[in-house]
């Protein structure tokens, strides 16, 4: 495989070190992120997902270990920190709480402005990013607090997309939205991926979403990488995922139940399409017998 854009080496993060509240949130994590890949980061509440990804654009510093962007340690200098902030766009968990400007326009423009782009380019990017996430022009002059929950979420995502990051990192971008809202935000993210070949890192609680979109999955458990692989590889360990308190895709659950009933469904069934294929194959086998 080609050189990774981002490389995490032996990253450990300890909160409140040296106090009675000391807590190791991320332990010795190694991870590579490649151009064009869609990586789903999953794990139980408190497993360290948000802590880990906040290192990717130099928002927080590792207690030990390194993050390399294009081979360079992102904390090497002020310049490398700046480069990381420009190359890696981070959309926070519940980003709507971070909208703080008077207008949606100014909020989306905040990142590109910090990048010191010329004002006509900032304007182009704001309008492009707004269109991209499906916000109408007239919304741009409104106050962020005046928007609906879904629109706020879109505005926050637009603010990061306006920086045209090579790596787009999203922390539970669909959390709290209705199914239509989830679907449409996911489509925006996939379009950004397809048009720019950016790497996408998406933290999600939804195994079904990870099963549908991810090329690769990383499972965190108590701050450690417990599993990594394609969805097929990861979901073939259904019992282990459950032991970590994680749900499995609906079709994985059904496959487990069918196996318990003596139906020989293979271990790599985790989508409706695969279940249909597996059952049809069994049916054909029975007809021949
Ligand atoms: N700023 C902080 N100070 C101290 N402890 C923190 C801080 N942020 C998170 N933690 C703790 O670190 C651990 C990992 O938290 P983190 O938010 O990274 O988990 P997470 O996997 O994102 O969880 P969730 O799925 O609930 O978002 C938890 O025990 C959490 O309580
Ligand atoms: Mg989190």
XYZ file of C-alpha atoms and ligand atoms in Angstrom:
321
model
C 0.000 0.000 0.000
C 1.075 3.628 -0.566
C 2.531 5.798 2.218
C -0.066 6.738 4.834
C -1.110 10.416 5.096
C -1.375 10.094 8.848
C 0.457 7.707 11.066
C -0.150 7.280 14.773
C 2.731 5.678 16.629
C 2.455 4.293 20.165
C 0.031 7.027 21.157
C -0.928 7.169 24.832
C -3.055 9.913 26.367
C -3.364 10.358 30.109
C -5.795 12.954 31.492
C -4.945 14.793 34.736
C -1.625 13.031 35.057
C -0.139 13.046 38.546
C -3.461 13.892 40.229
C -5.955 11.587 41.991
C -8.084 11.920 38.832
C -5.424 10.459 36.558
C -7.035 8.475 33.743
C -5.442 6.760 30.764
C -7.927 7.300 27.923
C -5.786 5.995 25.028
C -3.123 3.305 25.392
C -0.311 2.598 22.983
C -2.326 2.986 19.783
C -0.715 2.404 16.386
C -2.755 3.328 13.341
C -2.190 4.342 9.731
C -4.650 6.364 7.681
C -4.342 6.220 3.910
C -5.478 8.565 1.170
C -8.958 7.786 -0.069
C -9.891 5.307 2.627
C -13.036 5.407 4.730
C -12.228 4.255 8.204
C -14.866 3.674 10.863
C -13.754 4.022 14.469
C -16.032 2.194 16.849
C -16.015 1.380 20.531
C -18.059 1.534 23.688
C -18.767 4.864 25.428
C -15.566 6.022 27.114
C -13.316 3.748 25.030
C -11.222 6.738 23.938
C -12.525 7.488 20.426
C -12.924 11.250 20.866
C -9.650 11.519 22.737
C -7.785 9.654 19.999
C -9.117 11.680 17.090
C -8.474 15.035 18.755
C -4.779 14.271 18.337
C -5.113 14.064 14.572
C -5.234 17.818 14.003
C -3.019 18.726 16.942
C -5.889 19.769 19.183
C -4.427 17.799 22.080
C -0.918 16.481 22.613
C -0.041 12.838 23.166
C 1.289 12.041 26.623
C 3.641 9.740 24.761
C 3.904 8.616 21.159
C 3.611 10.621 17.950
C 1.301 11.620 15.127
C 2.992 11.975 11.748
C 1.487 13.924 8.850
C 3.279 13.120 5.611
C 6.094 11.663 7.712
C 6.534 14.760 9.919
C 5.691 14.933 13.625
C 2.748 17.360 13.835
C 4.010 18.802 17.130
C 7.514 19.462 15.835
C 6.974 23.220 15.392
C 4.291 25.906 15.190
C 4.415 25.484 11.441
C 3.743 21.749 11.585
C 0.820 22.317 13.983
C -0.628 24.801 11.489
C -0.126 22.357 8.642
C -1.969 19.665 10.601
C -4.892 22.005 11.332
C -5.183 22.822 7.613
C -4.810 19.260 6.326
C -6.946 17.485 8.903
C -10.486 18.768 9.403
C -12.169 17.724 12.626
C -15.920 17.857 13.139
C -16.624 17.515 16.862
C -19.182 15.400 18.602
C -22.306 17.650 18.719
C -20.523 20.382 16.709
C -23.578 22.636 16.795
C -22.475 23.792 20.254
C -19.355 25.236 18.687
C -21.108 27.679 16.368
C -20.293 31.057 17.847
C -20.252 33.748 15.136
C -23.105 36.197 14.454
C -23.984 34.626 11.128
C -23.747 31.210 9.557
C -21.615 32.760 6.808
C -19.014 33.976 9.312
C -18.996 30.627 11.041
C -18.273 28.718 7.847
C -15.678 31.344 6.875
C -13.784 31.006 10.165
C -11.479 28.156 9.097
C -10.608 29.480 5.617
C -9.949 32.914 7.194
C -7.504 31.362 9.622
C -5.766 29.811 6.641
C -5.212 33.402 5.409
C -6.853 32.794 2.057
C -7.740 35.808 -0.126
C -11.264 37.111 0.559
C -12.706 36.123 -2.826
C -11.513 32.558 -2.299
C -12.997 32.524 1.213
C -16.305 33.624 -0.288
C -16.166 30.906 -2.964
C -15.404 28.265 -0.379
C -18.162 29.334 2.008
C -20.767 29.172 -0.760
C -19.406 25.904 -2.107
C -19.343 24.273 1.331
C -22.870 25.510 2.136
C -24.206 24.131 -1.148
C -22.360 20.932 -0.480
C -24.140 20.249 2.799
C -27.489 21.430 1.410
C -27.792 24.830 3.115
C -29.647 27.439 1.049
C -28.012 30.846 0.352
C -30.541 32.707 2.531
C -29.483 30.656 5.565
C -25.979 32.151 5.364
C -27.033 35.529 6.748
C -29.004 34.063 9.635
C -27.747 33.648 13.182
C -26.602 30.079 13.937
C -28.847 29.804 17.024
C -31.810 30.515 14.756
C -31.346 27.286 12.784
C -32.910 23.860 13.301
C -30.793 21.109 14.859
C -30.116 19.471 11.498
C -29.191 22.794 9.875
C -26.771 23.609 12.704
C -25.088 20.262 12.194
C -24.787 20.992 8.473
C -23.345 24.449 9.136
C -20.703 22.981 11.443
C -19.722 20.356 8.865
C -19.608 23.042 6.146
C -17.149 25.032 8.274
C -14.717 22.130 8.181
C -15.313 21.196 4.542
C -14.624 24.835 3.570
C -10.994 24.175 4.545
C -10.876 21.351 1.950
C -9.110 18.954 4.320
C -7.167 15.964 2.979
C -8.368 14.021 5.986
C -11.911 14.620 7.201
C -12.481 13.357 10.725
C -16.043 13.291 12.042
C -17.031 12.395 15.598
C -20.506 10.808 15.479
C -21.725 13.168 12.753
C -25.165 11.576 12.581
C -25.846 11.291 16.318
C -29.240 12.587 17.374
C -30.564 13.088 13.825
C -33.633 11.378 12.368
C -33.082 8.620 9.755
C -33.569 11.002 6.804
C -31.098 13.463 8.333
C -28.577 10.672 8.967
C -28.843 9.423 5.418
C -28.429 12.862 3.882
C -25.402 13.812 6.034
C -23.785 10.477 5.197
C -24.369 11.151 1.493
C -22.658 14.562 1.828
C -19.663 12.911 3.466
C -19.461 10.233 0.777
C -19.709 12.856 -1.982
C -16.849 14.797 -0.385
C -14.867 11.571 -0.340
C -15.615 10.726 -3.964
C -14.865 14.206 -5.274
C -11.627 14.825 -3.368
C -10.284 11.341 -2.583
C -9.794 12.592 0.981
C -9.388 10.050 3.755
C -12.475 9.913 5.963
C -12.348 8.879 9.605
C -15.792 8.511 11.065
C -16.572 7.722 14.673
C -19.878 5.929 14.908
C -21.991 3.886 17.260
C -23.888 2.422 14.351
C -22.551 -0.924 13.232
C -24.992 -0.956 10.341
C -23.578 2.310 9.040
C -20.012 1.086 9.485
C -20.940 -2.129 7.656
C -22.326 -0.166 4.732
C -19.682 2.499 4.229
C -16.344 1.636 5.800
C -13.412 0.125 3.940
C -11.751 -0.596 7.238
C -12.815 -0.612 10.872
C -10.895 -0.015 14.059
C -12.428 -1.143 17.337
C -11.268 0.567 20.522
C -11.739 -1.068 23.902
C -10.579 0.664 27.088
C -8.271 2.883 25.046
C -6.593 0.045 23.143
C -7.050 -1.124 19.563
C -8.907 -4.388 20.109
C -9.545 -5.226 16.460
C -8.859 -3.833 13.042
C -9.830 -5.090 9.614
C -12.438 -4.937 6.894
C -16.062 -4.975 8.093
C -16.148 -8.595 6.980
C -13.185 -9.473 9.196
C -14.427 -7.504 12.193
C -18.015 -8.723 12.054
C -16.886 -12.326 11.817
C -15.946 -11.844 15.519
C -19.530 -11.190 16.623
C -19.179 -12.807 20.046
C -16.031 -10.819 20.875
C -17.721 -7.568 19.847
C -20.619 -8.372 22.137
C -18.210 -9.125 24.960
C -16.893 -5.554 24.515
C -20.426 -4.270 24.930
C -20.849 -3.519 21.242
C -23.876 -4.243 19.185
C -23.393 -6.114 15.935
C -25.223 -5.383 12.677
C -28.784 -6.695 12.589
C -27.824 -9.327 9.991
C -24.903 -10.533 12.115
C -27.330 -11.044 15.017
C -29.710 -12.923 12.778
C -26.859 -15.091 11.450
C -25.827 -15.952 15.031
C -29.395 -16.955 15.900
C -29.749 -19.023 12.772
C -26.480 -20.811 13.533
C -27.770 -21.534 17.042
C -30.794 -23.142 15.377
C -28.500 -25.306 13.254
C -28.716 -23.325 9.999
C -25.187 -23.190 8.563
C -24.986 -19.446 7.774
C -21.320 -18.483 7.256
C -19.546 -16.059 9.599
C -19.124 -13.247 7.049
C -22.819 -12.372 6.738
C -23.439 -8.809 7.954
C -25.629 -7.121 5.338
C -29.058 -7.947 3.942
C -27.511 -8.740 0.536
C -25.097 -11.237 2.035
C -27.816 -12.872 4.106
C -29.954 -13.301 0.990
C -27.010 -14.849 -0.898
C -26.162 -17.185 1.999
C -29.750 -18.404 2.393
C -30.094 -18.918 -1.340
C -26.867 -20.926 -1.417
C -28.178 -23.106 1.443
C -31.468 -23.575 -0.399
C -29.646 -24.668 -3.561
C -27.540 -27.083 -1.498
C -30.671 -28.592 0.015
C -32.321 -28.988 -3.384
C -29.297 -30.915 -4.636
C -29.189 -33.199 -1.576
N -11.208 16.379 29.151
C -11.202 15.243 29.871
N -10.668 15.205 31.104
C -10.630 14.071 31.840
N -11.114 12.885 31.409
C -11.657 12.853 30.176
C -11.736 14.031 29.340
N -12.327 13.687 28.172
C -12.613 12.375 28.265
N -12.217 11.876 29.459
C -12.321 10.449 29.907
O -11.500 9.690 29.029
C -12.128 8.454 28.684
C -12.297 8.375 27.182
O -13.222 9.370 26.803
P -13.596 9.680 25.298
O -14.487 10.873 25.320
O -12.359 9.766 24.496
O -14.413 8.365 24.894
P -15.374 8.081 23.659
O -15.019 6.743 23.144
O -15.342 9.228 22.711
O -16.825 8.009 24.353
P -18.285 8.370 23.757
O -18.685 7.210 22.892
O -19.145 8.467 24.966
O -18.185 9.652 22.997
C -13.445 8.437 29.456
O -13.239 7.717 30.654
C -13.719 9.888 29.748
O -14.471 10.049 30.934
Mg -16.737 10.559 22.052
